[in-house]
Tab-separated table of C-alpha atoms in Angstrom:
chain	number	residue	atom	x	y	z
A	1	UNK	CA	-5.004	-45.677	-107.947
A	2	UNK	CA	-8.371	-46.536	-109.489
A	3	UNK	CA	-9.535	-45.157	-112.807
A	4	UNK	CA	-12.170	-42.435	-112.630
A	5	UNK	CA	-15.420	-43.288	-114.383
A	6	UNK	CA	-18.100	-40.924	-115.661
A	7	UNK	CA	-21.693	-42.062	-116.031
A	8	UNK	CA	-23.533	-40.481	-118.933
A	9	UNK	CA	-27.304	-40.890	-119.140
A	10	UNK	CA	-28.886	-39.826	-122.426
A	11	UNK	CA	-32.561	-39.274	-123.171
A	12	UNK	CA	-33.056	-41.254	-126.388
A	13	UNK	CA	-35.934	-41.186	-128.858
A	14	UNK	CA	-37.168	-43.385	-131.682
A	15	UNK	CA	-36.579	-47.137	-131.406
A	16	UNK	CA	-34.229	-46.671	-128.435
A	17	UNK	CA	-36.660	-44.386	-126.553
A	18	UNK	CA	-35.948	-43.884	-122.868
A	19	UNK	CA	-32.848	-43.182	-120.802
A	20	UNK	CA	-29.688	-45.000	-121.898
A	21	UNK	CA	-26.764	-45.162	-119.445
A	22	UNK	CA	-23.134	-45.414	-120.452
A	23	UNK	CA	-19.954	-45.612	-118.385
A	24	UNK	CA	-16.709	-44.167	-119.710
A	25	UNK	CA	-13.182	-43.878	-118.410
A	26	UNK	CA	-12.541	-40.248	-117.513
A	27	UNK	CA	-10.257	-38.108	-119.710
A	28	UNK	CA	-8.666	-34.907	-118.455
A	29	UNK	CA	-10.756	-31.872	-119.527
A	30	UNK	CA	-13.465	-34.173	-120.898
A	31	UNK	CA	-16.311	-32.243	-122.501
A	32	UNK	CA	-19.870	-33.419	-122.983
A	33	UNK	CA	-19.228	-33.475	-126.743
A	34	UNK	CA	-16.130	-35.665	-126.277
A	35	UNK	CA	-18.147	-38.067	-124.106
A	36	UNK	CA	-20.837	-38.275	-126.809
A	37	UNK	CA	-18.174	-38.897	-129.477
A	38	UNK	CA	-16.660	-41.707	-127.400
A	39	UNK	CA	-20.052	-43.296	-126.759
A	40	UNK	CA	-20.772	-43.183	-130.502
A	41	UNK	CA	-17.351	-44.547	-131.537
A	42	UNK	CA	-16.723	-47.080	-128.755
A	43	UNK	CA	-20.107	-48.252	-127.487
A	44	UNK	CA	-23.228	-47.271	-129.436
A	45	UNK	CA	-22.998	-46.140	-133.074
A	46	UNK	CA	-26.787	-45.679	-133.176
A	47	UNK	CA	-26.580	-42.542	-130.989
A	48	UNK	CA	-27.658	-39.429	-132.917
A	49	UNK	CA	-26.141	-36.066	-131.988
A	50	UNK	CA	-24.580	-33.122	-133.798
A	51	UNK	CA	-20.863	-33.768	-133.814
A	52	UNK	CA	-19.985	-31.666	-136.847
A	53	UNK	CA	-19.611	-28.312	-135.152
A	54	UNK	CA	-17.065	-25.570	-134.510
A	55	UNK	CA	-15.951	-27.055	-131.141
A	56	UNK	CA	-15.244	-23.571	-129.760
A	57	UNK	CA	-18.685	-22.581	-128.450
A	58	UNK	CA	-19.661	-20.275	-131.288
A	59	UNK	CA	-22.032	-22.081	-133.670
A	60	UNK	CA	-24.367	-23.603	-131.068
A	61	UNK	CA	-25.026	-26.791	-133.030
A	62	UNK	CA	-23.797	-28.937	-130.115
A	63	UNK	CA	-26.298	-27.360	-127.696
A	64	UNK	CA	-27.913	-29.849	-125.305
A	65	UNK	CA	-29.353	-29.863	-121.810
A	66	UNK	CA	-26.887	-31.067	-119.192
A	67	UNK	CA	-28.503	-31.901	-115.866
A	68	UNK	CA	-31.504	-29.780	-116.863
A	69	UNK	CA	-29.588	-26.674	-117.990
A	70	UNK	CA	-28.909	-25.599	-121.572
A	71	UNK	CA	-25.221	-25.817	-122.462
A	72	UNK	CA	-22.783	-26.107	-125.338
A	73	UNK	CA	-21.518	-29.690	-125.454
A	74	UNK	CA	-18.126	-28.543	-126.713
A	75	UNK	CA	-17.530	-26.184	-123.763
A	76	UNK	CA	-19.188	-28.005	-120.851
A	77	UNK	CA	-16.779	-30.237	-118.955
A	78	UNK	CA	-17.481	-33.370	-116.968
A	79	UNK	CA	-15.702	-33.959	-113.659
A	80	UNK	CA	-14.138	-37.294	-112.662
A	81	UNK	CA	-16.752	-39.710	-111.269
A	82	UNK	CA	-19.569	-37.326	-112.237
A	83	UNK	CA	-22.985	-38.530	-113.385
A	84	UNK	CA	-24.636	-36.392	-116.057
A	85	UNK	CA	-28.010	-36.476	-117.786
A	86	UNK	CA	-27.926	-35.222	-121.372
A	87	UNK	CA	-31.176	-34.327	-123.138
A	88	UNK	CA	-32.214	-32.508	-126.312
A	89	UNK	CA	-32.083	-28.735	-125.917
A	90	UNK	CA	-35.097	-26.517	-125.322
A	91	UNK	CA	-38.451	-26.213	-126.960
A	92	UNK	CA	-37.535	-27.570	-130.341
A	93	UNK	CA	-38.845	-30.587	-132.197
A	94	UNK	CA	-36.569	-33.564	-131.589
A	95	UNK	CA	-35.546	-35.252	-134.812
A	96	UNK	CA	-33.789	-38.160	-133.092
A	97	UNK	CA	-32.001	-38.557	-129.760
A	98	UNK	CA	-30.097	-35.272	-129.196
A	99	UNK	CA	-30.647	-33.842	-132.684
A	100	UNK	CA	-33.234	-31.064	-132.708
A	101	UNK	CA	-34.756	-29.026	-135.518
A	102	UNK	CA	-33.036	-25.630	-135.556
A	103	UNK	CA	-34.834	-24.530	-138.733
A	104	UNK	CA	-37.624	-22.829	-136.770
A	105	UNK	CA	-35.041	-20.628	-135.034
A	106	UNK	CA	-33.447	-19.744	-138.360
A	107	UNK	CA	-36.838	-18.826	-139.851
A	108	UNK	CA	-37.634	-16.571	-136.895
A	109	UNK	CA	-34.537	-14.391	-137.405
A	110	UNK	CA	-35.389	-11.138	-139.150
A	111	UNK	CA	-34.132	-10.943	-142.692
A	112	UNK	CA	-31.742	-8.090	-143.234
A	113	UNK	CA	-30.431	-6.798	-146.499
A	114	UNK	CA	-27.640	-4.291	-146.754
A	115	UNK	CA	-28.546	-0.916	-148.150
A	116	UNK	CA	-26.351	0.826	-150.719
A	117	UNK	CA	-24.708	2.966	-148.006
A	118	UNK	CA	-23.658	-0.084	-145.972
A	119	UNK	CA	-22.371	-1.878	-149.046
A	120	UNK	CA	-20.309	1.160	-150.068
A	121	UNK	CA	-18.806	1.571	-146.596
A	122	UNK	CA	-17.948	-2.101	-146.392
A	123	UNK	CA	-16.191	-2.068	-149.768
A	124	UNK	CA	-13.915	0.896	-149.017
A	125	UNK	CA	-10.409	-0.155	-148.050
A	126	UNK	CA	-11.409	-3.698	-147.221
A	127	UNK	CA	-9.556	-5.428	-150.035
A	128	UNK	CA	-12.729	-7.257	-150.943
A	129	UNK	CA	-12.009	-7.334	-154.649
A	130	UNK	CA	-14.532	-4.624	-155.524
A	131	UNK	CA	-13.983	-3.360	-159.025
A	132	UNK	CA	-12.564	-6.611	-160.364
């Protein structure tokens, strides 16, 4: 039986600008994030991507485009012998390779402060240490 290979193409920026192609041995349940980690650790330590994330699809810091569609790298799997194109996500400024500037999204969120009523309701029976 022959080993399954995945081909990962990554849109790079900076000095390595262009499409870089990497071949990896397939792992069962391989995610896009795992493929990026293996490329970084085994082949190309110059690859920039966000690999410090929750790895459960909540924080969104591993968001990339996979074959043209936005996806969480930690939740999106790669099939045996599949070829994938990974690009920076959406309409954000690319810092380098797959790392984009999320600060504009954070600044666009409305600021919300809790009123006294919400603070009082939250503190009741929550064991939050109020009154210490």
